[in-house]
Coordinates of C-alpha atoms in Angstrom, one line a residue:
Chain A
M28 CA 24.7 -53.5 7.0
N29 CA 23.9 -51.4 4.4
L30 CA 20.3 -51.2 5.6
S31 CA 20.8 -50.2 8.8
M32 CA 23.5 -47.5 7.7
S33 CA 21.2 -46.1 5.3
S34 CA 18.5 -46.2 7.7
K35 CA 20.6 -44.1 10.1
M36 CA 21.3 -41.7 7.1
V37 CA 17.7 -41.2 6.7
A38 CA 17.1 -40.6 9.9
M39 CA 19.8 -38.1 10.6
L40 CA 19.0 -36.6 7.2
L41 CA 15.4 -36.2 8.7
A42 CA 16.4 -35.0 12.1
A43 CA 18.3 -32.1 10.2
G44 CA 15.7 -31.5 7.9
L45 CA 13.7 -31.0 11.1
V46 CA 15.8 -28.7 13.2
A47 CA 17.1 -26.8 9.8
G48 CA 13.4 -26.1 8.9
C49 CA 12.6 -25.0 12.7
S50 CA 15.5 -22.5 12.6
S51 CA 14.6 -21.1 9.5
T52 CA 11.2 -20.3 10.9
G53 CA 13.3 -17.7 13.1
E54 CA 13.5 -14.7 10.8
T55 CA 10.0 -15.2 9.9
M56 CA 8.5 -15.6 13.5
D57 CA 7.6 -12.1 13.8
D58 CA 5.4 -12.5 10.6
E59 CA 3.2 -15.4 11.7
G60 CA -0.4 -15.4 13.3
Y61 CA -1.0 -17.0 16.2
G62 CA -3.2 -19.5 14.5
S63 CA -5.0 -22.0 16.3
D64 CA -4.0 -25.4 14.9
V65 CA -5.8 -28.4 16.6
E66 CA -8.6 -28.5 14.3
A67 CA -6.3 -28.3 11.2
I68 CA -4.4 -31.0 12.9
D69 CA -7.7 -33.3 12.9
Q70 CA -8.6 -32.8 9.5
E71 CA -5.5 -33.0 8.1
G72 CA -4.6 -36.1 10.2
G73 CA -7.9 -37.7 8.9
A74 CA -6.9 -37.1 5.2
T75 CA -2.9 -38.5 5.8
V76 CA -3.9 -41.9 7.6
Y77 CA -1.3 -44.2 6.3
D78 CA -2.2 -45.8 2.8
G79 CA -1.0 -49.3 3.9
T80 CA 2.2 -49.6 1.5
G81 CA 4.1 -50.6 4.1
Q82 CA 5.5 -54.5 5.1
E83 CA 2.2 -55.6 4.2
G84 CA 3.0 -55.3 0.5
G85 CA 5.1 -58.2 0.7
V86 CA 2.4 -60.9 0.1
S87 CA 4.0 -64.1 -1.2
S88 CA 2.5 -65.6 -4.2
S89 CA 3.3 -69.3 -5.9
A90 CA 3.6 -67.5 -9.1
M91 CA 6.9 -65.6 -8.0
T92 CA 10.2 -67.3 -8.5
D93 CA 12.7 -67.5 -5.6
E94 CA 14.4 -64.0 -6.8
E95 CA 11.1 -62.3 -7.1
R96 CA 10.4 -63.7 -3.6
A97 CA 13.5 -62.9 -2.3
A98 CA 13.2 -59.2 -3.7
A99 CA 10.1 -58.9 -2.1
Q100 CA 11.6 -59.7 1.2
R101 CA 14.4 -57.4 0.5
K102 CA 11.9 -54.7 -0.4
A103 CA 9.6 -55.7 3.1
E104 CA 12.4 -55.3 5.3
S105 CA 13.6 -52.6 3.8
E106 CA 10.6 -50.5 4.1
Q107 CA 10.2 -52.0 8.1
A108 CA 13.5 -50.6 8.2
A109 CA 13.3 -47.5 6.8
Q110 CA 9.9 -47.0 9.1
A111 CA 12.3 -48.1 12.3
A112 CA 14.7 -45.3 10.9
L113 CA 12.1 -42.6 10.8
R114 CA 11.2 -43.7 14.4
D115 CA 14.4 -42.7 15.6
V116 CA 13.4 -39.4 15.4
T117 CA 11.2 -38.6 18.5
T118 CA 11.7 -34.9 19.1
F119 CA 9.4 -32.2 17.1
Y120 CA 9.7 -28.4 16.9
F121 CA 7.1 -25.8 16.9
D122 CA 6.8 -22.4 16.1
F123 CA 6.5 -19.5 18.9
D124 CA 3.0 -19.7 20.6
T125 CA 1.8 -22.1 18.7
S126 CA 1.1 -26.0 18.7
E127 CA 0.7 -26.5 15.1
I128 CA 2.5 -29.6 14.0
K129 CA 4.8 -28.9 10.6
P130 CA 4.6 -30.5 7.7
E131 CA 7.6 -32.3 7.8
A132 CA 6.7 -34.0 11.4
R133 CA 4.0 -35.8 9.7
E134 CA 5.4 -38.6 8.2
V135 CA 7.3 -39.4 11.4
L136 CA 4.5 -39.1 13.7
I137 CA 2.7 -41.6 11.2
A138 CA 5.4 -43.8 11.4
H139 CA 5.3 -44.2 15.4
A140 CA 1.4 -44.0 15.4
R141 CA 1.6 -46.9 13.2
Y142 CA 4.2 -48.7 15.8
L143 CA 1.5 -48.2 18.4
A144 CA -1.0 -49.5 16.3
E145 CA 0.8 -52.7 15.9
N146 CA 2.6 -52.7 19.3
P147 CA -0.6 -52.5 21.5
R148 CA 1.4 -52.5 24.6
A149 CA 3.7 -50.1 23.6
E150 CA 3.1 -46.9 25.7
V151 CA 4.5 -43.6 25.0
R152 CA 4.8 -40.5 27.2
I153 CA 4.6 -37.2 25.2
E154 CA 6.4 -34.3 27.1
G155 CA 5.2 -31.0 26.1
H156 CA 8.2 -27.9 25.9
A157 CA 8.0 -24.4 25.1
D158 CA 10.8 -21.5 25.4
E159 CA 11.9 -19.2 27.9
R160 CA 10.0 -16.5 26.5
G161 CA 6.8 -14.7 28.1
S162 CA 5.1 -16.3 31.6
K163 CA 5.7 -19.3 32.5
E164 CA 2.8 -20.2 33.5
Y165 CA 1.0 -19.8 30.0
N166 CA 4.2 -21.7 28.8
L167 CA 3.2 -24.4 30.7
A168 CA -0.1 -24.5 28.9
L169 CA 1.3 -23.9 25.9
G170 CA 3.3 -26.8 26.3
E171 CA 0.8 -28.8 27.2
R172 CA -1.2 -27.6 24.0
R173 CA 1.3 -29.1 21.7
A174 CA 1.8 -32.6 23.8
N175 CA -2.3 -32.7 22.8
A176 CA -1.8 -32.0 19.4
V177 CA 0.9 -34.7 19.0
E178 CA -1.5 -37.2 21.1
R179 CA -4.3 -36.4 19.2
F180 CA -2.4 -36.8 15.6
L181 CA -1.0 -40.3 17.1
I182 CA -4.3 -41.1 17.8
V183 CA -6.0 -40.2 14.8
N184 CA -3.2 -42.0 12.9
G185 CA -3.9 -45.8 14.7
A186 CA -2.7 -45.3 18.1
S187 CA -4.9 -45.7 21.0
R188 CA -5.8 -43.6 23.9
G189 CA -4.6 -45.8 26.4
Q190 CA -1.1 -46.3 24.8
T191 CA -0.5 -42.1 25.4
E192 CA 0.3 -40.3 28.4
T193 CA 0.7 -36.2 28.2
V194 CA 2.8 -34.0 30.8
S195 CA 3.9 -30.6 29.8
Y196 CA 7.1 -28.8 31.5
G197 CA 6.4 -25.7 29.9
E198 CA 9.6 -23.9 29.7
E199 CA 11.1 -25.7 32.9
K200 CA 13.3 -28.1 31.0
P201 CA 15.0 -26.5 27.9
A202 CA 17.1 -28.9 25.5
V203 CA 19.4 -26.2 25.1
R204 CA 20.5 -24.1 27.6
G205 CA 20.7 -20.2 26.9
S206 CA 19.0 -17.5 24.9
G207 CA 18.8 -16.5 21.1
E208 CA 16.2 -17.7 18.5
N209 CA 18.5 -21.1 17.7
V210 CA 18.4 -21.9 21.1
W211 CA 14.6 -20.9 21.6
A212 CA 13.6 -22.9 18.5
Q213 CA 15.3 -26.2 19.9
N214 CA 13.6 -25.8 23.1
R215 CA 9.9 -25.4 21.4
R216 CA 9.3 -28.9 21.3
V217 CA 7.4 -32.5 22.1
E218 CA 9.4 -35.3 23.0
L219 CA 8.0 -38.9 22.8
V220 CA 9.6 -40.9 25.7
F221 CA 8.7 -44.7 24.7
D222 CA 9.1 -46.9 27.8
Chain B
M20 CA 13.8 -41.5 41.1
T21 CA 12.5 -38.5 42.7
R22 CA 14.9 -36.9 45.3
L23 CA 12.8 -34.7 47.6
V24 CA 14.1 -32.4 50.2
I25 CA 11.6 -30.8 53.1
P26 CA 14.1 -29.2 55.7
M27 CA 13.3 -29.2 59.0
T28 CA 11.1 -25.6 60.0
Q29 CA 11.7 -23.4 63.0
E30 CA 9.5 -21.7 65.7
Q31 CA 8.5 -18.1 65.0
V32 CA 10.1 -15.4 66.8
P33 CA 8.6 -12.2 68.0
V34 CA 10.2 -9.0 67.9
K35 CA 8.7 -7.0 70.7
S36 CA 8.4 -3.0 72.4
P37 CA 8.9 -3.9 75.5
M38 CA 8.6 -0.4 76.6
R39 CA 6.2 2.2 77.3
S40 CA 3.2 3.4 75.0
L41 CA 4.8 5.0 72.2
V42 CA 4.3 2.2 69.4
L43 CA 2.8 -1.9 69.7
V44 CA 5.3 -3.6 68.0
C45 CA 4.6 -7.3 67.4
M46 CA 5.6 -8.7 64.0
T47 CA 6.2 -12.2 63.7
M48 CA 9.5 -13.5 61.6
L49 CA 11.1 -16.7 60.9
M50 CA 13.9 -17.3 62.6
L51 CA 17.0 -18.9 60.4
A52 CA 18.4 -22.2 62.1
A53 CA 21.9 -21.5 62.4
G54 CA 23.7 -22.4 59.4
S55 CA 20.9 -23.1 57.4
A56 CA 21.6 -20.3 55.3
R57 CA 22.6 -21.1 51.7
A58 CA 23.6 -19.2 48.7
E59 CA 22.2 -16.1 49.7
L60 CA 21.3 -13.6 46.9
L61 CA 23.7 -10.9 46.9
I62 CA 22.1 -7.3 46.7
R63 CA 23.1 -5.2 43.9
I64 CA 21.6 -1.6 43.6
T65 CA 21.4 -0.8 39.7
E66 CA 19.8 2.4 39.9
G67 CA 19.2 5.2 42.1
V68 CA 16.6 8.1 41.8
E69 CA 17.6 11.6 41.5
S70 CA 14.2 12.9 43.3
A71 CA 15.0 10.6 46.3
I72 CA 14.6 12.0 49.9
P73 CA 17.9 12.7 51.5
I74 CA 17.8 11.2 55.1
A75 CA 20.8 10.8 57.6
V76 CA 20.4 7.7 59.7
V77 CA 23.3 8.1 62.1
P78 CA 25.5 5.1 63.1
F79 CA 23.6 3.8 66.3
K80 CA 25.2 3.9 69.6
E81 CA 25.8 0.6 70.9
T82 CA 26.4 -0.6 74.5
G83 CA 26.8 -4.5 75.5
T84 CA 28.1 -6.9 73.1
M85 CA 26.7 -6.8 69.9
P86 CA 25.7 -10.0 67.6
P87 CA 28.2 -10.6 64.5
G88 CA 27.0 -9.1 61.4
D89 CA 26.0 -5.8 60.0
K90 CA 24.9 -3.5 62.5
I91 CA 21.5 -2.0 62.8
S92 CA 21.9 1.6 61.6
S93 CA 23.8 -0.1 58.4
I94 CA 20.7 -2.6 57.5
V95 CA 18.3 0.5 58.0
R96 CA 20.3 2.6 55.6
S97 CA 20.8 0.0 53.1
D98 CA 16.7 -0.7 53.5
L99 CA 16.0 2.6 52.7
T100 CA 18.5 2.7 49.9
M101 CA 16.8 0.0 48.1
S102 CA 13.4 1.2 48.5
G103 CA 14.3 4.1 45.7
E104 CA 12.6 6.8 47.3
F105 CA 15.4 7.5 49.7
N106 CA 19.3 8.7 49.7
P107 CA 20.6 8.1 52.7
L108 CA 23.8 10.0 53.3
E109 CA 27.5 8.7 53.3
P110 CA 28.1 8.3 57.6
E111 CA 31.6 9.5 56.4
K112 CA 30.1 12.6 55.6
M113 CA 28.7 13.5 58.5
L114 CA 29.4 16.0 61.1
S115 CA 28.5 14.8 64.5
L116 CA 27.3 11.4 65.5
P117 CA 24.1 12.1 68.2
S118 CA 22.2 9.5 69.3
R119 CA 19.5 11.5 71.1
Q120 CA 17.5 14.5 70.6
S121 CA 19.8 16.9 73.0
D122 CA 23.0 15.7 71.3
V123 CA 21.1 16.9 67.8
Y124 CA 22.5 20.5 66.0
F125 CA 19.7 21.0 63.1
R126 CA 21.9 23.5 61.5
D127 CA 24.7 20.7 60.8
W128 CA 22.0 18.6 59.1
R129 CA 20.6 21.5 57.1
M130 CA 24.2 22.5 55.9
L131 CA 24.5 18.8 54.9
G132 CA 20.9 19.1 52.4
Q133 CA 19.6 16.4 55.0
R134 CA 15.4 16.3 55.3
Y135 CA 15.0 13.7 57.6
L136 CA 17.4 12.5 60.7
L137 CA 17.4 9.4 62.2
V138 CA 19.5 8.5 65.6
G139 CA 19.5 6.0 68.4
E140 CA 20.5 3.4 70.5
V141 CA 21.2 -0.6 70.8
T142 CA 21.3 -2.0 74.0
R143 CA 22.0 -5.9 74.3
R144 CA 20.0 -7.1 77.4
G145 CA 21.2 -11.0 78.2
E146 CA 19.6 -12.7 74.7
R147 CA 17.7 -9.7 73.7
L148 CA 18.9 -6.6 71.5
E149 CA 16.8 -3.2 72.5
A150 CA 16.9 -0.7 69.9
R151 CA 15.9 3.2 71.1
Y152 CA 15.7 5.3 68.2
E153 CA 14.4 9.2 67.0
L154 CA 13.5 10.3 63.7
F155 CA 13.3 13.9 63.2
D156 CA 11.9 16.4 60.5
V157 CA 15.2 18.6 60.2
N158 CA 13.3 21.7 58.7
R159 CA 11.2 21.8 61.5
E160 CA 13.3 20.6 63.9
E161 CA 10.8 18.5 65.5
R162 CA 10.9 14.6 66.3
I163 CA 8.1 13.0 63.8
L164 CA 8.6 9.4 65.4
G165 CA 10.4 7.8 68.9
E166 CA 10.2 3.9 69.9
T167 CA 11.8 1.3 71.4
A168 CA 11.9 -2.2 70.0
A169 CA 13.2 -5.3 71.0
A170 CA 14.3 -9.0 69.4
P171 CA 16.9 -11.9 70.2
A172 CA 19.7 -11.0 69.5
S173 CA 19.9 -13.6 66.7
N174 CA 17.1 -11.8 65.1
A175 CA 19.1 -8.4 64.6
R176 CA 17.7 -8.0 61.2
S177 CA 14.4 -8.3 61.9
L178 CA 14.6 -5.4 64.2
A179 CA 16.5 -3.2 61.6
H180 CA 13.6 -4.2 59.1
H181 CA 11.3 -3.0 61.4
I182 CA 12.8 0.5 62.2
S183 CA 13.2 0.8 58.5
D184 CA 9.2 -0.1 58.4
K185 CA 8.5 2.7 60.8
V186 CA 10.8 5.3 59.3
Y187 CA 9.4 4.5 55.6
E188 CA 5.8 4.8 56.7
A189 CA 6.2 8.1 59.3
I190 CA 7.9 9.9 56.1
T191 CA 5.8 8.6 53.2
G192 CA 2.6 7.5 54.7
E193 CA 2.6 4.2 53.1
T194 CA 3.2 0.8 54.1
G195 CA 6.9 -0.2 54.9
V196 CA 7.5 -3.8 53.2
F197 CA 11.4 -4.1 54.8
S198 CA 9.9 -7.0 57.0
T199 CA 8.2 -8.9 54.1
K200 CA 9.7 -11.8 52.9
L201 CA 10.2 -13.4 49.1
A202 CA 9.8 -16.5 48.1
Y203 CA 11.5 -17.7 45.1
V204 CA 13.2 -20.9 43.5
T205 CA 17.1 -21.5 42.3
V206 CA 18.0 -24.0 40.3
T207 CA 21.4 -25.2 40.3
G208 CA 23.5 -28.2 38.3
Q209 CA 22.9 -30.1 35.4
G210 CA 21.6 -33.7 34.3
D211 CA 21.2 -35.7 37.0
D212 CA 22.9 -33.1 39.5
I213 CA 20.0 -30.6 38.8
R214 CA 18.6 -29.0 42.2
Y215 CA 15.6 -27.0 42.4
R216 CA 15.1 -25.2 45.9
L217 CA 12.2 -23.2 46.8
Q218 CA 13.5 -20.4 49.3
V219 CA 11.8 -17.8 51.1
S220 CA 14.1 -14.9 52.4
D221 CA 14.5 -11.5 53.4
I222 CA 13.5 -9.0 50.5
D223 CA 17.0 -7.9 50.5
G224 CA 18.3 -11.3 50.0
K225 CA 19.5 -12.1 53.0
R226 CA 18.6 -14.8 55.6
A227 CA 17.8 -17.3 52.6
K228 CA 16.4 -20.6 53.7
V229 CA 15.6 -23.4 51.4
R230 CA 11.8 -24.6 52.2
L231 CA 11.5 -27.6 49.5
E232 CA 14.7 -29.1 47.4
S233 CA 13.6 -31.5 44.6
D234 CA 15.2 -32.9 41.4
E235 CA 12.3 -32.1 39.2
P236 CA 11.0 -28.2 38.7
I237 CA 9.2 -26.4 41.5
L238 CA 7.3 -23.2 40.1
S239 CA 4.7 -20.3 40.8
P240 CA 5.3 -19.7 44.6
A241 CA 2.2 -17.9 46.1
W242 CA 1.9 -16.5 49.6
S243 CA -1.6 -17.1 51.5
P244 CA -2.4 -13.5 52.7
D245 CA -1.6 -14.1 56.4
G246 CA 2.1 -15.3 55.0
K247 CA 2.1 -18.5 56.7
T248 CA 1.4 -20.9 54.0
L249 CA 2.6 -21.2 50.2
A250 CA 1.1 -22.5 47.3
Y251 CA 3.2 -23.8 44.4
V252 CA 3.6 -25.9 41.6
S253 CA 6.2 -29.2 42.2
F254 CA 6.9 -31.8 39.7
E255 CA 8.0 -34.4 42.0
T256 CA 5.7 -36.9 41.3
G257 CA 6.8 -36.5 37.7
K258 CA 3.6 -33.9 36.6
P259 CA 2.5 -30.5 37.8
V260 CA 0.8 -31.0 41.0
I261 CA -0.3 -28.1 43.4
F262 CA 1.0 -28.3 47.1
T263 CA 0.2 -26.0 50.1
H264 CA 3.1 -25.4 52.4
E265 CA 3.1 -24.4 55.9
L266 CA 6.3 -22.5 56.6
A267 CA 5.8 -23.0 60.6
T268 CA 5.6 -26.5 60.5
G269 CA 6.6 -28.1 57.3
K270 CA 3.1 -29.6 56.7
R271 CA 2.6 -30.2 53.0
Q272 CA -1.0 -31.2 51.5
K273 CA -1.3 -31.8 47.6
V274 CA -4.1 -30.1 47.2
A275 CA -4.7 -30.3 43.4
D276 CA -3.3 -33.8 41.4
F277 CA -6.0 -34.3 38.3
R278 CA -5.2 -35.6 35.3
G279 CA -3.2 -32.9 33.2
L280 CA -2.5 -29.4 34.3
N281 CA -2.3 -28.6 37.8
S282 CA -0.7 -25.1 37.7
A283 CA -1.1 -21.6 38.9
P284 CA -2.4 -21.1 42.1
A285 CA -3.4 -18.0 43.9
W286 CA -5.2 -17.5 47.0
G287 CA -8.3 -16.1 47.3
P288 CA -8.6 -12.8 49.6
D289 CA -9.7 -14.8 52.8
G290 CA -7.1 -17.6 52.4
K291 CA -9.7 -20.1 52.5
S292 CA -9.8 -20.9 48.7
L293 CA -7.3 -21.2 45.8
L294 CA -7.7 -20.0 42.1
M295 CA -5.7 -22.6 39.7
T296 CA -5.3 -23.7 36.2
L297 CA -6.5 -27.3 35.5
S298 CA -6.8 -29.0 32.3
R299 CA -9.2 -32.0 33.6
D300 CA -11.8 -30.9 31.5
G301 CA -9.8 -30.9 28.2
N302 CA -7.8 -28.0 28.3
A303 CA -6.5 -25.1 30.5
E304 CA -9.1 -23.4 32.2
V305 CA -9.4 -21.3 35.8
Y306 CA -11.0 -22.9 38.7
N307 CA -11.6 -21.9 42.2
M308 CA -11.0 -24.3 44.9
D309 CA -12.7 -23.9 48.1
L310 CA -9.8 -25.3 50.4
S311 CA -11.6 -27.0 52.8
T312 CA -14.3 -28.9 51.0
R313 CA -11.8 -29.0 48.3
E314 CA -15.0 -28.4 45.8
L315 CA -14.3 -26.4 42.7
T316 CA -16.0 -24.1 40.7
R317 CA -14.9 -23.7 36.9
L318 CA -14.4 -19.9 35.9
T319 CA -13.7 -19.7 32.4
N320 CA -14.9 -22.0 29.6
H321 CA -13.1 -21.8 26.5
W322 CA -11.1 -23.9 24.1
A323 CA -8.2 -21.4 24.0
I324 CA -5.9 -21.1 27.0
D325 CA -7.2 -19.8 30.1
T326 CA -4.6 -19.1 33.2
E327 CA -2.7 -17.4 35.3
G328 CA -6.4 -16.3 37.3
V329 CA -5.7 -13.9 40.1
W330 CA -8.2 -11.8 42.1
D331 CA -8.4 -8.0 41.6
H332 CA -7.3 -5.7 44.1
A333 CA -10.8 -5.2 45.5
G334 CA -11.0 -9.0 46.0
R335 CA -14.3 -9.2 43.6
G336 CA -13.1 -10.2 40.1
I337 CA -10.5 -11.9 38.4
F338 CA -8.0 -11.0 36.0
F339 CA -6.6 -14.1 34.1
T340 CA -4.7 -14.9 31.1
S341 CA -6.6 -16.4 27.7
D342 CA -5.5 -16.6 24.0
R343 CA -9.0 -16.6 22.5
S344 CA -8.0 -13.6 20.5
G345 CA -4.7 -15.4 18.9
G346 CA -2.2 -14.8 21.6
P347 CA -2.4 -14.4 25.1
Q348 CA -3.9 -11.2 26.3
I349 CA -5.3 -10.2 29.6
Y350 CA -9.3 -10.5 30.6
H351 CA -10.8 -9.2 33.7
M352 CA -14.5 -11.2 35.2
E353 CA -16.8 -8.4 37.4
R354 CA -17.3 -11.4 39.6
P355 CA -15.9 -15.0 39.7
G356 CA -17.6 -16.7 36.2
A357 CA -19.4 -13.2 34.6
E358 CA -18.1 -12.6 31.0
A359 CA -14.9 -11.8 30.5
R360 CA -13.6 -8.3 29.4
R361 CA -10.2 -8.3 27.4
I362 CA -8.1 -5.4 29.0
T363 CA -4.9 -5.3 27.2
F364 CA -4.5 -4.3 23.3
G365 CA -1.0 -2.7 23.1
S366 CA 0.9 -5.8 22.2
R367 CA 0.5 -9.2 20.8
Y368 CA 1.6 -10.7 23.7
N369 CA 0.5 -9.8 27.5
A370 CA 0.4 -12.4 30.1
R371 CA 0.7 -13.2 33.5
P372 CA -1.6 -10.3 35.4
R373 CA -0.6 -8.8 38.8
P374 CA -3.3 -6.1 40.2
G375 CA -1.7 -3.3 41.7
P376 CA -3.2 -2.6 45.3
D377 CA -5.3 0.5 44.3
G378 CA -7.2 -0.6 41.5
Q379 CA -5.6 1.7 38.7
Y380 CA -3.1 -0.7 37.5
V381 CA -2.8 -4.1 36.4
Y382 CA 0.9 -5.4 35.6
H383 CA 1.8 -8.1 33.1
V384 CA 4.4 -9.6 31.1
H385 CA 4.2 -7.9 27.5
Q386 CA 6.1 -8.2 24.4
R387 CA 7.6 -5.7 22.4
D388 CA 9.4 -6.5 19.4
N389 CA 11.5 -9.2 20.2
A390 CA 11.7 -8.4 24.2
F391 CA 9.5 -9.5 27.1
L392 CA 9.3 -6.7 29.7
I393 CA 6.7 -6.1 32.6
A394 CA 4.4 -3.3 31.7
R395 CA 1.6 -2.0 33.1
T396 CA -1.9 -1.2 32.0
N397 CA -4.3 1.7 33.4
L398 CA -7.6 0.3 33.7
N399 CA -9.4 3.7 33.5
T400 CA -7.7 4.6 30.3
G401 CA -6.1 1.3 29.0
E402 CA -2.9 3.0 28.5
E403 CA -0.2 0.7 28.3
S404 CA 3.7 1.7 29.8
I405 CA 6.6 -0.2 30.2
V406 CA 7.9 -0.6 33.6
T407 CA 11.1 -2.7 33.2
R408 CA 14.2 -2.1 31.2
T409 CA 15.6 -5.6 30.8
E410 CA 14.7 -8.1 28.1
A411 CA 13.9 -11.1 29.1
D412 CA 11.2 -10.7 32.2
E413 CA 9.0 -12.9 34.0
S414 CA 6.9 -13.8 36.8
P415 CA 6.1 -10.0 38.3
S416 CA 5.3 -9.6 41.5
L417 CA 4.3 -6.3 43.4
A418 CA 5.1 -5.3 47.2
P419 CA 2.0 -5.3 49.5
N420 CA 2.1 -1.5 49.2
G421 CA 2.4 -1.7 45.4
R422 CA 5.4 0.5 45.7
M423 CA 7.9 -1.7 44.3
L424 CA 7.7 -4.7 41.9
I425 CA 10.0 -7.7 41.8
Y426 CA 10.8 -10.2 38.3
A427 CA 12.7 -12.5 37.0
T428 CA 15.0 -11.6 34.0
E429 CA 18.8 -11.6 32.7
Q430 CA 21.2 -9.3 33.0
N431 CA 24.8 -9.4 31.2
G432 CA 23.7 -13.3 30.8
D433 CA 23.2 -13.5 34.9
S434 CA 19.9 -15.0 36.1
V435 CA 18.7 -12.2 38.1
L436 CA 15.7 -11.1 40.4
T437 CA 15.3 -7.5 40.0
V438 CA 13.1 -5.0 41.8
V439 CA 12.3 -1.6 40.8
S440 CA 9.7 1.0 42.1
A441 CA 6.3 0.2 40.8
D442 CA 6.7 3.2 38.3
G443 CA 10.0 1.9 36.9
G444 CA 12.8 4.0 38.4
A445 CA 15.3 2.9 40.6
A446 CA 15.8 -0.7 41.0
Y447 CA 17.9 -3.2 42.8
S448 CA 19.0 -6.8 41.6
L449 CA 19.3 -10.0 43.7
P450 CA 21.6 -12.3 41.2
A451 CA 21.6 -15.9 41.7
A452 CA 24.7 -16.6 43.6
E453 CA 24.7 -20.0 41.4
G454 CA 22.8 -21.1 38.8
E455 CA 19.6 -19.5 38.1
V456 CA 17.0 -17.2 40.6
R457 CA 13.6 -17.4 39.5
D458 CA 9.8 -17.0 40.1
P459 CA 9.9 -14.6 42.8
A460 CA 6.6 -14.5 44.8
W461 CA 6.7 -11.0 47.4
G462 CA 4.7 -12.3 50.6
P463 CA 2.3 -9.9 52.3
V464 CA 2.8 -7.7 55.3
T465 CA 2.1 -10.0 58.7
T466 CA 0.2 -8.6 61.5
R467 CA 2.3 -6.7 63.7

């Protein structure tokens, strides 16, 4: 119970962090360039391939005492729970007119990629969205670029091509209605939808 | 599960000039099936122009039973006001109400400061409505237009818009667009109840007719040059797919359903091809599709987003949006596939080009500080000027005569379509009756 509680906490904190990180960029929006993104993700993504400290750590050994074994198991379980908790976050936010994956989204996306790698039958639909500002048709392309960026990140980190599918809704399906940077920040997003 | 409704369509009903040799009138209009109008947009004139031409539109004499609804002369008055170029006199201020030349005292109208005078008579003949009207230049005391036109009685608005077109043309020398149509998308409800409706109405928002209803987004309607077919993007299959939709028959064709994006359709000048944005080869690029063979020609090739391709006014080259410079900007190719030349520089965000009809300007979405407005760029000087005064503007679409521009925006928190004169002067708005209204596309002038 404790574990699931704490894992929920982790997820909530993480979600809060993502949202907070996102809305705080509102004020700096004007200062940010329109930097291209996709190349950076591949390089970074390549370097961030997960390091295998997850559940594989709990290899049992006859030298272990029962207590140690139990501790190791608890540790494995807790790591697994932490991974699952990370995967509670399925929405990732972007700055205006960019498709650059934010640093704080990486750990969660890596958890999703691992899950896909470990569950070859799992499939994910990657939905890209933009805020309402600017041109609808351009926003459709921008939403696609965001979805593609996330797809590439997942694939670089272990998911396989057949497991992913992307679609862009542009500005057509806002998460939150209305205007203002706080609203827009929540609408510039990619959502992962697992079947 | 997608719920999709394609309403029944109607026959086309022509408006005819039955009499004499004066002017041949034969425009086709889509007639409204009774009871099919839904949530018409309400017109709201927001700004007039001081230099507008004073014209007196005298209430037409009526003979026989008139159909219910607005009177022909009121519709003409409202049309002329809407254009921003005319300032019709209120009927209460008129000193007399002539209906033919012999009853006109020009001195009275000069005294009222009027430059033009329109008088006429509407007669009911069975199921038809016949309008005889005359337009005078008050200072010269000259008749400059006289015509009789007729339409089915159920089609009084078509008859009125026809008269407005003739008056507008006689005075300004430009094509009137009051008989043209608007296509747009309304969105009502939320969550499971959300409904997207592709509608077609008169340019004053009247006679709205739902052409497609879906619980998934519909966007980017584009008129074929003959005004008979709309191309648009529909998400009814769960992803963006381009359809063409013949208005008279309701016949739809899925023309682009490739992997990835299928978006931003724009008709070729001959109506036989469609520019579109596809990402089938990796990322968003502009293609041209021959509609008879479905053969695709790729026109752009860049790792950046290339989209919103549209033919230029001459029908030879293509404008499009690309963010190859780091943010979206407008580019032009002298001919399809030629090297792209950047057109806009004045702001970090310029998108969705729409060429003016004379080749002097390209209109587009433009970011200034935190506002998104409609601007136009002079193609000779590169100078950019703001056309709109609202701040969340998108989807500009020009009237076929280039004198007015419609776009989607917000006013006081309301979702509206706003029409401005193309130089940014007068304006009127068509607020959504409920929910949102967006994606306006101004239809062409159809054969008369």
